Coordinates of C-alpha atoms and ligand atoms in Angstrom, one line a residue:
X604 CA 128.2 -9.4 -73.8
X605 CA 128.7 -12.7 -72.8
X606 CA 126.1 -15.9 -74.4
X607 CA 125.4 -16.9 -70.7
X608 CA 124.3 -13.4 -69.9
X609 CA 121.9 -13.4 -72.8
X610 CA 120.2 -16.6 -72.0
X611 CA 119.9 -15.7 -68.4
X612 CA 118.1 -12.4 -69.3
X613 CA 116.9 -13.0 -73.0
X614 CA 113.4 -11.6 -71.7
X615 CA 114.7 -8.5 -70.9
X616 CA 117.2 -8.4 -73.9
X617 CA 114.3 -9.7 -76.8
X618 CA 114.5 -6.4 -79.6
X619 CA 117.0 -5.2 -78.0
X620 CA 120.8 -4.7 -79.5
X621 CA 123.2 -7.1 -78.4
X622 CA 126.9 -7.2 -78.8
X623 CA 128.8 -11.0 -78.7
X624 CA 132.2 -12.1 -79.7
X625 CA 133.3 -15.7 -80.4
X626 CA 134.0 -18.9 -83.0
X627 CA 132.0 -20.1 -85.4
X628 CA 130.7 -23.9 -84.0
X629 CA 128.5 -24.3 -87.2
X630 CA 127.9 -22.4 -90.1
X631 CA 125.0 -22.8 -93.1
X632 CA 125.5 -19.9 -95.2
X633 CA 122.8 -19.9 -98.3
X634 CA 122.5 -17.4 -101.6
X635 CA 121.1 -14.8 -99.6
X636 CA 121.8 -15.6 -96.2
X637 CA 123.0 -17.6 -93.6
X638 CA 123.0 -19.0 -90.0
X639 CA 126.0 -19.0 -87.9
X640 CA 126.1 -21.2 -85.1
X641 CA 128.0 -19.4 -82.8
X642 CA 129.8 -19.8 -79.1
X643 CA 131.6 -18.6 -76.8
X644 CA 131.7 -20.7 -74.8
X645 CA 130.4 -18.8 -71.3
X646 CA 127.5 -21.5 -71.0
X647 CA 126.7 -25.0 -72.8
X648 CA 124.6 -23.6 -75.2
X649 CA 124.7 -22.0 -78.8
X650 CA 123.1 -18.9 -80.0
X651 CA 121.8 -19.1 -83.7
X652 CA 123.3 -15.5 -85.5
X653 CA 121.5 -15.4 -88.6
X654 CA 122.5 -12.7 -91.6
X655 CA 121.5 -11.6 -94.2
X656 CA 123.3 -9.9 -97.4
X657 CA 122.3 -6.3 -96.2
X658 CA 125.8 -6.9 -93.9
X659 CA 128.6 -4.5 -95.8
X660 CA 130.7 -7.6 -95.9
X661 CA 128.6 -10.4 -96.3
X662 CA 130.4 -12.2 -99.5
X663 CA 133.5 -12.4 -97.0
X664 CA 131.2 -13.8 -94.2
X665 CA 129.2 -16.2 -95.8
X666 CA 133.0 -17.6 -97.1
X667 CA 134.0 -18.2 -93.1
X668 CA 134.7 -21.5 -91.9
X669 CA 134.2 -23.6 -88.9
X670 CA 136.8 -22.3 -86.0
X671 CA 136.6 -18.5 -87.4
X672 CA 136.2 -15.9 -84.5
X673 CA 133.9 -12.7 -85.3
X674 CA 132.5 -9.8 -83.4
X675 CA 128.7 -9.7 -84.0
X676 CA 126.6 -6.8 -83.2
X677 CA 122.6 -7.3 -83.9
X678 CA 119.2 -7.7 -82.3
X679 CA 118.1 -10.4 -80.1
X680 CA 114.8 -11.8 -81.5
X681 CA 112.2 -14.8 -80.9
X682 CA 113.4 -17.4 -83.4
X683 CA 111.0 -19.3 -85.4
X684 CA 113.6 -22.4 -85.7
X685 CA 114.6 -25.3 -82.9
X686 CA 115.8 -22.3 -80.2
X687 CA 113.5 -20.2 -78.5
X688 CA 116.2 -17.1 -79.3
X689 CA 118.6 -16.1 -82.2
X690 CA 120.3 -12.9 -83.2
X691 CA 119.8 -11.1 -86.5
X692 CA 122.9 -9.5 -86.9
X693 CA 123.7 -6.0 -88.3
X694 CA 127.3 -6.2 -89.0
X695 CA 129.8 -9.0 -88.3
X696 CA 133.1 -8.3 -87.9
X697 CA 135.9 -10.8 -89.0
X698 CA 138.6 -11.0 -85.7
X699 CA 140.1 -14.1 -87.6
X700 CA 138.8 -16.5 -90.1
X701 CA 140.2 -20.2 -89.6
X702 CA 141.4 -21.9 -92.4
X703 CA 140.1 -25.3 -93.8
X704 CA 143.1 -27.6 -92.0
X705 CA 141.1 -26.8 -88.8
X706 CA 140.8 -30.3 -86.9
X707 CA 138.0 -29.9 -85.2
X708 CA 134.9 -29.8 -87.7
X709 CA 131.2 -29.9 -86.9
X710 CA 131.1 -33.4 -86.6
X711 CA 131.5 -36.2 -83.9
X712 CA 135.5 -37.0 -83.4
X713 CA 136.7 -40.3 -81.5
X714 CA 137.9 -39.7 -78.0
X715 CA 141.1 -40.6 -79.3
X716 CA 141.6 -38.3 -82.0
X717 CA 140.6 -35.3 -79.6
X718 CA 143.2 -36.8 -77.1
X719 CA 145.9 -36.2 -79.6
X720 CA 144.3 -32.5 -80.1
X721 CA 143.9 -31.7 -76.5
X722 CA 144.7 -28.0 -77.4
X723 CA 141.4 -28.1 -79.6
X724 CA 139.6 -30.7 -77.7
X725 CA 137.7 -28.0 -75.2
X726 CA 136.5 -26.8 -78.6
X727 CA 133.7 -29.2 -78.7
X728 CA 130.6 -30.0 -77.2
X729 CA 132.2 -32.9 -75.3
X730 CA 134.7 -31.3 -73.8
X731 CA 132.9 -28.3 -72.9
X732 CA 130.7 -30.3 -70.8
X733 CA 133.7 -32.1 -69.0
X734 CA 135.9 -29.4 -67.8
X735 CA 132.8 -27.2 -67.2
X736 CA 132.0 -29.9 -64.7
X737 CA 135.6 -29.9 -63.8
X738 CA 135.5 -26.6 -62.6
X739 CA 131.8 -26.5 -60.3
X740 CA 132.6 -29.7 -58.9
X741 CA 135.9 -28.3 -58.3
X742 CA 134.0 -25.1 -57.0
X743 CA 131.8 -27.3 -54.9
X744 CA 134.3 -28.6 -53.2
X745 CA 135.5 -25.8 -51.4
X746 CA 131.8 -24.5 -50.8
X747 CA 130.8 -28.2 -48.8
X748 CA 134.9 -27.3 -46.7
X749 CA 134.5 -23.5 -46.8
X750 CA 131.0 -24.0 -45.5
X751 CA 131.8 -26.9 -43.0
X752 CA 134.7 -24.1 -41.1
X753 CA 137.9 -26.2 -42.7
X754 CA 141.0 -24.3 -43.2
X755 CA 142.1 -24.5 -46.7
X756 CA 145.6 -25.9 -46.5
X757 CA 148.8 -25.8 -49.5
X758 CA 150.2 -28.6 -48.8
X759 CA 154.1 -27.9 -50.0
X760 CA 154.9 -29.6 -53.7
X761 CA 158.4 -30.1 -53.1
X762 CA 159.0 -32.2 -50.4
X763 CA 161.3 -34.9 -48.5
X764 CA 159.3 -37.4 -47.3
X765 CA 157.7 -39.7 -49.6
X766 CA 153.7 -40.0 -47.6
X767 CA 152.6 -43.4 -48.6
X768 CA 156.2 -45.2 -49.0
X769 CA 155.4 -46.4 -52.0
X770 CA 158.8 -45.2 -53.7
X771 CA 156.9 -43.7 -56.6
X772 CA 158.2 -40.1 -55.9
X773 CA 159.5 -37.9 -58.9
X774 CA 163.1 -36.7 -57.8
X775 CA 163.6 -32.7 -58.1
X776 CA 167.3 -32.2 -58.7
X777 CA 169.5 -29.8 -59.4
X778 CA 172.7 -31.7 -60.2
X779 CA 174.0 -32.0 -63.5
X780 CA 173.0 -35.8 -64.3
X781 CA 175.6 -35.7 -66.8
X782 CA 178.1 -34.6 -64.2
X783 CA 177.0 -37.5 -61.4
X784 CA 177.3 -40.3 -64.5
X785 CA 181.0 -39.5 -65.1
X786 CA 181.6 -39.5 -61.6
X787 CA 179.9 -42.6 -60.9
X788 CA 178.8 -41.2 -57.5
X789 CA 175.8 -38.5 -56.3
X790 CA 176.4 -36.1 -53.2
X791 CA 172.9 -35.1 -52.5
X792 CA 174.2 -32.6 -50.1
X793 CA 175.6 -30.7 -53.0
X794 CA 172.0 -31.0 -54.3
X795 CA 169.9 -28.0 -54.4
X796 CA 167.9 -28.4 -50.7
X797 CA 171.2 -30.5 -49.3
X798 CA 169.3 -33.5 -49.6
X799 CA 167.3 -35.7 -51.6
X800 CA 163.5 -34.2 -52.4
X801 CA 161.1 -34.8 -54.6
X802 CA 157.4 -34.0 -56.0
X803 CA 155.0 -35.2 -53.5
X804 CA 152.5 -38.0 -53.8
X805 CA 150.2 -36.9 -50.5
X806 CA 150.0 -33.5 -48.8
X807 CA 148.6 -35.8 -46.0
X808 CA 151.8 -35.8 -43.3
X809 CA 152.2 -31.7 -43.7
X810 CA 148.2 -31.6 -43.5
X811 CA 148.0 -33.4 -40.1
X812 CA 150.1 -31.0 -38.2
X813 CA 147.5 -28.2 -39.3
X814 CA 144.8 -30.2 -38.2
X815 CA 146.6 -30.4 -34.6
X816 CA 145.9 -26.6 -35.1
X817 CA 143.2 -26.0 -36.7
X818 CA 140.8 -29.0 -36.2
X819 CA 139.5 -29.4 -39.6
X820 CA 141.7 -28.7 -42.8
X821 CA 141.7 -29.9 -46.5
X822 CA 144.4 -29.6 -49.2
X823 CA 143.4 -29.4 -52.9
X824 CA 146.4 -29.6 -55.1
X825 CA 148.5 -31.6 -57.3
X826 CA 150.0 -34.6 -56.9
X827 CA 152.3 -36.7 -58.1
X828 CA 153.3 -40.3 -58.9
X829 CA 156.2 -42.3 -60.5
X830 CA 153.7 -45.0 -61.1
X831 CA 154.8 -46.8 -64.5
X832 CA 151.0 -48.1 -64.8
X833 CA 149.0 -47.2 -68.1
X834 CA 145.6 -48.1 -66.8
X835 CA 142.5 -45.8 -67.6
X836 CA 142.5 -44.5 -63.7
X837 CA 146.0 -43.8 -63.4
X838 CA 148.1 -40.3 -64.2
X839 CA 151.8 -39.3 -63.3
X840 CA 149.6 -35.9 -62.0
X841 CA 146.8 -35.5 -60.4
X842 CA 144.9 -33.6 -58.5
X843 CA 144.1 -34.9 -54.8
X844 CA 141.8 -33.6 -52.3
X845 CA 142.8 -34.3 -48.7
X846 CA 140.9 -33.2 -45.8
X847 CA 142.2 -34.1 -42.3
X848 CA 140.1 -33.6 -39.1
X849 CA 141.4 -34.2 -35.7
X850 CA 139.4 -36.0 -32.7
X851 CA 137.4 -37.7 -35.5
X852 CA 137.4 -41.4 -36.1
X853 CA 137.1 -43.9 -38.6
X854 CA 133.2 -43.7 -38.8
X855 CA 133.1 -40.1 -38.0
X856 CA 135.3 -40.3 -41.2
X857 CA 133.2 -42.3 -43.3
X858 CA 130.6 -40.3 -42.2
X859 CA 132.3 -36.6 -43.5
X860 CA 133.3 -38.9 -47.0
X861 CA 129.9 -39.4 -47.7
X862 CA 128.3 -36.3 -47.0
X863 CA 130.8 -34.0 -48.8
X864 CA 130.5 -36.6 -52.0
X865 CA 126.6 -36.3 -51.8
X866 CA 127.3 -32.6 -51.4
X867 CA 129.4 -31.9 -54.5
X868 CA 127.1 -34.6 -56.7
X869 CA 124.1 -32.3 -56.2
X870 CA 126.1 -29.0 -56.4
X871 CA 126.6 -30.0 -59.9
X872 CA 123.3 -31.4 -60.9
X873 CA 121.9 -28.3 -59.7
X874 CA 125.2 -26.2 -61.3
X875 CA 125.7 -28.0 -64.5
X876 CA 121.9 -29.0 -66.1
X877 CA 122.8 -28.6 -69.5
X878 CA 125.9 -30.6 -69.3
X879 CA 124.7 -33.2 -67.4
X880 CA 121.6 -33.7 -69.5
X881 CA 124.5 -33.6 -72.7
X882 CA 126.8 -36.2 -70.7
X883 CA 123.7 -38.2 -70.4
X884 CA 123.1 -38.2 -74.3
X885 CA 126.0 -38.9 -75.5
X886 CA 128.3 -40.2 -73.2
X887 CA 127.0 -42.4 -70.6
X888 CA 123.4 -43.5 -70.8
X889 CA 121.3 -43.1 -67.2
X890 CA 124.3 -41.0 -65.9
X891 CA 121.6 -38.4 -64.7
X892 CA 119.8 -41.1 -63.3
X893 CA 122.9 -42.6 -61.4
X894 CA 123.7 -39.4 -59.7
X895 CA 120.3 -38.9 -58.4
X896 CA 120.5 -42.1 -56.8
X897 CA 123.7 -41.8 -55.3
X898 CA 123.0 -38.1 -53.5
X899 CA 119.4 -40.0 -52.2
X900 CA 121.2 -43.2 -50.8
X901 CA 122.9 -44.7 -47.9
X902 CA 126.7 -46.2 -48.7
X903 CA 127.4 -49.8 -47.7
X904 CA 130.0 -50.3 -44.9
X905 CA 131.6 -53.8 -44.8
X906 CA 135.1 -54.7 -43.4
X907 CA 137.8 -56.1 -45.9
X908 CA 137.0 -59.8 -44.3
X909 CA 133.6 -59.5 -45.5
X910 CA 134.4 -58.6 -48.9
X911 CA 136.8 -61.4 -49.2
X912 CA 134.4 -63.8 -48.0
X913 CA 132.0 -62.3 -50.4
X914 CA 134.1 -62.4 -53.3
X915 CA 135.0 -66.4 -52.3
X916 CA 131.3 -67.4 -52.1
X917 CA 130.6 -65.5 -55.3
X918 CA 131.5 -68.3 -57.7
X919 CA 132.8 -66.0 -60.0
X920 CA 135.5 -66.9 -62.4
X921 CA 138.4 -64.3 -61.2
X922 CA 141.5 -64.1 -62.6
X923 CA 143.3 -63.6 -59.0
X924 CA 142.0 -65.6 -56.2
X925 CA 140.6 -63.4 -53.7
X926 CA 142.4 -64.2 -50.3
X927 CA 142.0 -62.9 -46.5
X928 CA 145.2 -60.6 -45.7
X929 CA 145.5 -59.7 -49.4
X930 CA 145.1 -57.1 -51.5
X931 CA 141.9 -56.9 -53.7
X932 CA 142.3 -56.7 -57.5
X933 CA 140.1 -54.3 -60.0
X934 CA 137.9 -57.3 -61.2
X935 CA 137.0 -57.4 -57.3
X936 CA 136.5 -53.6 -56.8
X937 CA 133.9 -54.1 -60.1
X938 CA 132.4 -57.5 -58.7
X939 CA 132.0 -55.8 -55.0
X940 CA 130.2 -52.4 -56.8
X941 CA 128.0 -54.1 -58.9
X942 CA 127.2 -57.0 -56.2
X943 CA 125.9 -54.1 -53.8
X944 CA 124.8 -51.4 -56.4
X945 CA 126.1 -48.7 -55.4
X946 CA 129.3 -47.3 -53.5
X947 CA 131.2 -49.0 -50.9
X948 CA 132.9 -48.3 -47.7
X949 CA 135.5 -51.4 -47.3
X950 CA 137.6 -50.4 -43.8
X951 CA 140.1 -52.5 -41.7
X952 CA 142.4 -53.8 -44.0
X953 CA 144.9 -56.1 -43.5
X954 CA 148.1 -54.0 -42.4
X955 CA 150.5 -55.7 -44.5
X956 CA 149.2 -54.2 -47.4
X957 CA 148.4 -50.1 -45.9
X958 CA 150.9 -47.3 -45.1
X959 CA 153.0 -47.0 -41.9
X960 CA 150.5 -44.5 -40.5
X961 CA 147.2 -46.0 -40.4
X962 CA 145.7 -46.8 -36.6
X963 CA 147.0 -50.3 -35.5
X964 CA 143.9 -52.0 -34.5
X965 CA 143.7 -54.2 -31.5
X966 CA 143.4 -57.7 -33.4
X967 CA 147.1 -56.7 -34.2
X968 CA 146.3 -57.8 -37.9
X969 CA 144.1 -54.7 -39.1
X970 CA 144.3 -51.0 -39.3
X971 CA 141.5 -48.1 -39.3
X972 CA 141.8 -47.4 -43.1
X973 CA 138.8 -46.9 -45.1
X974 CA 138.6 -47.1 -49.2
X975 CA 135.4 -45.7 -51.2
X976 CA 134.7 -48.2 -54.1
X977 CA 132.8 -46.5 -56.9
X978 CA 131.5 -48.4 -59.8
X979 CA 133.3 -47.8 -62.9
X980 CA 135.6 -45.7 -61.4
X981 CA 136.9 -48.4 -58.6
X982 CA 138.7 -46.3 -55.8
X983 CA 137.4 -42.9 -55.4
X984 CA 139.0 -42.8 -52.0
X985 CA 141.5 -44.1 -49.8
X986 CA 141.7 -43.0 -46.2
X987 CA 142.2 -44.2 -42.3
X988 CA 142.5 -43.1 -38.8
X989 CA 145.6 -41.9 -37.8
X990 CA 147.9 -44.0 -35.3
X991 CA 148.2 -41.3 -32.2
X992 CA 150.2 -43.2 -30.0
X993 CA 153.7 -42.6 -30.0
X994 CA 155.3 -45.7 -29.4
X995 CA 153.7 -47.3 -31.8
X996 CA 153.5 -45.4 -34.3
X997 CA 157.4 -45.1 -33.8
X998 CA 157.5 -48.8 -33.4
X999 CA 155.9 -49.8 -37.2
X1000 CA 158.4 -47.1 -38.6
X1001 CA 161.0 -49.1 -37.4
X1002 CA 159.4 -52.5 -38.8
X1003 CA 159.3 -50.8 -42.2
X1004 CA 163.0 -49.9 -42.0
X1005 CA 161.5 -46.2 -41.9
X1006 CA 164.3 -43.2 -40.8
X1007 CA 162.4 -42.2 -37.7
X1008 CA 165.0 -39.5 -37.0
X1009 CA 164.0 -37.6 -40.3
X1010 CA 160.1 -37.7 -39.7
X1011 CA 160.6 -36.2 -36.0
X1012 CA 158.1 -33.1 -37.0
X1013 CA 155.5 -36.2 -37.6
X1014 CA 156.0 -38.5 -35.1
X1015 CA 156.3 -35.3 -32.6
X1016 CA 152.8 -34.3 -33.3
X1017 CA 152.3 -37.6 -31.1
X1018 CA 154.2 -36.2 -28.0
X1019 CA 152.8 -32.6 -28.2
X1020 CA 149.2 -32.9 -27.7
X1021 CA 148.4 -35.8 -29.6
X1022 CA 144.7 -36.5 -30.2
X1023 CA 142.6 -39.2 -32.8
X1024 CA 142.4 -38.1 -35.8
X1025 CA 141.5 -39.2 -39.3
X1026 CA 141.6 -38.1 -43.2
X1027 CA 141.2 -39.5 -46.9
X1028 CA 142.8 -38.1 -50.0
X1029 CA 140.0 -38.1 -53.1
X1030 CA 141.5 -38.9 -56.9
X1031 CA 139.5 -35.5 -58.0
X1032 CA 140.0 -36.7 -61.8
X1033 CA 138.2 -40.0 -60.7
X1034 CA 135.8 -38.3 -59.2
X1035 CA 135.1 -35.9 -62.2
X1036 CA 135.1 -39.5 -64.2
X1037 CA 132.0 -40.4 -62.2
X1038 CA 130.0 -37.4 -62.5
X1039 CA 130.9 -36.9 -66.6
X1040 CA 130.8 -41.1 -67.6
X1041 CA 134.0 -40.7 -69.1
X1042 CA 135.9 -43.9 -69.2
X1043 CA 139.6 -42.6 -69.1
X1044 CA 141.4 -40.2 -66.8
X1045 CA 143.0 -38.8 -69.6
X1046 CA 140.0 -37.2 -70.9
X1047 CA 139.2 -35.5 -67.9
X1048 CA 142.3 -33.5 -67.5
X1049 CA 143.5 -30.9 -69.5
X1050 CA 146.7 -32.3 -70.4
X1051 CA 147.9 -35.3 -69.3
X1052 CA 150.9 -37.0 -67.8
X1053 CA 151.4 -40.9 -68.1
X1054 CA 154.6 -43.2 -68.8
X1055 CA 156.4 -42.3 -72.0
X1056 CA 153.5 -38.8 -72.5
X1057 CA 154.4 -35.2 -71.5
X1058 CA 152.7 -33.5 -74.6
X1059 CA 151.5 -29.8 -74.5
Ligands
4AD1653 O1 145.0 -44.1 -51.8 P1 146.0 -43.1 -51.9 O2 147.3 -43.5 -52.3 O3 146.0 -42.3 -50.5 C1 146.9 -41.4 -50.1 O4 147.7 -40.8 -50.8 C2 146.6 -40.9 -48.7 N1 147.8 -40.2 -48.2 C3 145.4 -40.0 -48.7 C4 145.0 -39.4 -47.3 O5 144.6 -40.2 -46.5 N2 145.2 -38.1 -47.1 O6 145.4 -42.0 -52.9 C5 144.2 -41.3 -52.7 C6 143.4 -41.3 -53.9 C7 143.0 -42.6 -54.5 O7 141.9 -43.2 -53.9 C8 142.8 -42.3 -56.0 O8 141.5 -41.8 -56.1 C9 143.7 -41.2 -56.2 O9 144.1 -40.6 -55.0 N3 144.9 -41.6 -56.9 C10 145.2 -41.4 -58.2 N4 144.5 -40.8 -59.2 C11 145.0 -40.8 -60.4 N5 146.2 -41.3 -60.8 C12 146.9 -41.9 -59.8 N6 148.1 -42.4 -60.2 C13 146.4 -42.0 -58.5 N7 146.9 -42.6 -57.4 C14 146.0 -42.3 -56.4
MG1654 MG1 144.6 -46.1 -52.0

């Protein structure tokens, strides 16, 4: 019997036997007796075992430490304690009892110690609110697409065309490296797909040729990034969510952002009480609070020009200089969330500064891409509009020095059929940041990937 199933029918269960396996979270054993506090971790809570030394082995069990997994068969009875429910046990089998070099006592750890233990880390409390929260708003997800009539779409991992042209792809080889140093030359048609591939960074350009077929589709997979930045938002892998909708533009867009993000932040308020009400404790104070708020209120929409010209007339000491036609830095992302409250919608940016495929706008300065600020997380989301027309989408490739020839099966999708369309990609551990108030990506993950850190 699982915990979750006993909380979920304890009226039905109360004097009645019960049968539970699972570690020891906690454990007060007295003279006489003791209390075990026990999980398995099917739900956030604990159930209270308590014993007694009737049990054939109870010397042996009142000896067990904190990690130890047993098999406990007993009664489930109204406590008279802190929990409405605890189970007196009859017998309690020993599966394996943990010795006393166990990491993870019953105590608070730093974030940092539990990083280094990320094997034990979904052990505790903490953790078992995070990646519980992980996986509904990863379930919620494809309920708001599965429900909306997307196709679910697996974008290919191993790929030779490198989305946002960024040059942060992770090469997948074959050769032997050792080989190609002697030689002082590499033949990537003797490579393993005749060509040089690598991991990809965006299942976007594969995803838009579905949506010419489909209408609406939406990757969820992982992704990848040769990014040598060690900031608290960035991985080497991530996970990505990309949905891509044809005859849809950039407001339609902005629209679909905003309702599946409202969506999936009340799928798990509703999905993940415990957790949330834990997160809210312990983690980040008025997180319940900032959720509710979000799913009730309207995102801001401003252009990138009026953010600029906000960020100029703020009279805030920056340490870069916000400028029209310019990137914007994190301390503006922060200054822009907090000046408006909430999340953001900045769209037309400067094209300079966006990827090859965004929708050339007719100022012939801008293009049709969209970013969702978040605050504390900074970009949630970055999308656009597609460029549909041919020649000039054909024509920026060319500006960028792009290999037009190799990208036919893209650029084609603008000859056969073309049609507007638009799509984001959504940083899902960035996203899981947000709704948990953790404060680095790496504790949101299972095991993560940055510069210099493949552990696990
Ligand atoms: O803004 P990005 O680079 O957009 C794209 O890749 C588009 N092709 C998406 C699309 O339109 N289909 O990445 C999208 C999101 C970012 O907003 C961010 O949340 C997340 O992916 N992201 C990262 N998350 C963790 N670590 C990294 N290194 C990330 N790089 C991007
Ligand atoms: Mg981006």
């Amino acid at each position: 019997m699982e915990i979750k199933y006993i909380f979920d029918n304890a009226k039905d269960l109360e004097n009645k036997k019960v049968i539970l396996n699972g570690w020891i979270r906690n454990h007060r054993p007295q003279k006489e007796f003791g209390f075990i506090d026990f999980s398995d971790g099917t739900c956030f809570k604990h159930l209270q075992i308590v014993y007694d030394n009737t049990l054939s082995n109870f010397l042996d069990v009142s000896k067990l430490l904190v990690g130890s997994s047993i098999s406990v068969e007993g009664t489930l009875v109204k406590s008279s304690g802190n929990q409405e429910y605890e189970v007196k046990a009859k017998s309690i089998a020993i599966l394996d009892s943990c010795p006393d070099d166990y990491p993870i006592q019953a105590k608070r750890h730093t974030k940092e110690f539990l990083r280094e233990n990320a094997y034990l880390r979904p052990r505790t409390n903490m953790f078992q609110a995070v990646f519980r929260v992980r996986s509904l708003a990863a379930q919620g997800i494809h309920k708001y697409f599965g429900d909306n009539g997307y196709i679910y779409f697996n974008a290919p991992i191993i790929t030779a065309s490198d989305c946002e042209g960024a040059g942060e792809m992770f090469q997948v080889t074959t050769l032997d490296l050792d080989k190609v140093a002697k030689s002082g030359k590499v033949d990537y048609s003797k490579d393993f797909f005749g060509k040089l591939t690598g991991l990809t960074v965006s299942g976007q350009l594969e995803a838009e040729t579905y949506a010419l077929a489909f209408s609406k589709v939406y990757t969820f997979g992982p992704t990848f990034r040769a990014e040598n930045s060690n900031t608290k938002t960035h991985m080497a892998e991530f996970w990505m969510i990309e949905p891509e909708i044809a005859f849809c533009d950039l407001f339609g867009l902005m629209d679909i952002e905003e309702e599946m993000l409202k969506y999936v932040i009340k799928y798990v308020l509703d999905n993940a009480k415990d957790e949330i009400e834990f997160l809210d404790k312990f983690v980040e104070n008025g997180l319940k609070a900032k959720l509710e708020k979000v799913v009730n209120s309207k995102f801001v929409r401003v252009t990138h020009e009026e953010v600029i010209k906000i960020l100029k007339e703020s009279n805030e000491k920056f340490e870069f200089t916000p400028e029209y036609g310019e990137d914007i830095a994190k301390e503006h992302e922060k200054y822009i969330t907090e000046h408006f409250g909430g999340p953001v919608f900045i769209y037309n940016w400067p094209k300079d500064i966006k990827a090859f495929y965004m929708k050339q706008n007719d100022d012939g300065k801008t293009v049709g891409a969209v970013d969702l600020e978040l605050p504390g997380v900074g970009e949630l989301i970055g999308g656009s509009q597609r460029e549909e027309n041919y020649d000039k989408l054909v024509n920026r490739m060319k500006e960028l020095g792009m290999n037009v020839d190799d990208m036919y099966w893209y650029v084609n999708l603008r000859k056969y059929g073309s049609s507007i369309h638009s799509g984001f990609g959504l940083g899902f551990e960035r996203l899981v940041m947000y709704l948990t108030g953790m404060e680095n990506i790496r504790d949101v993950i299972p095991y993560y990937r940055t510069p210099g850190n493949c552990e696990f």
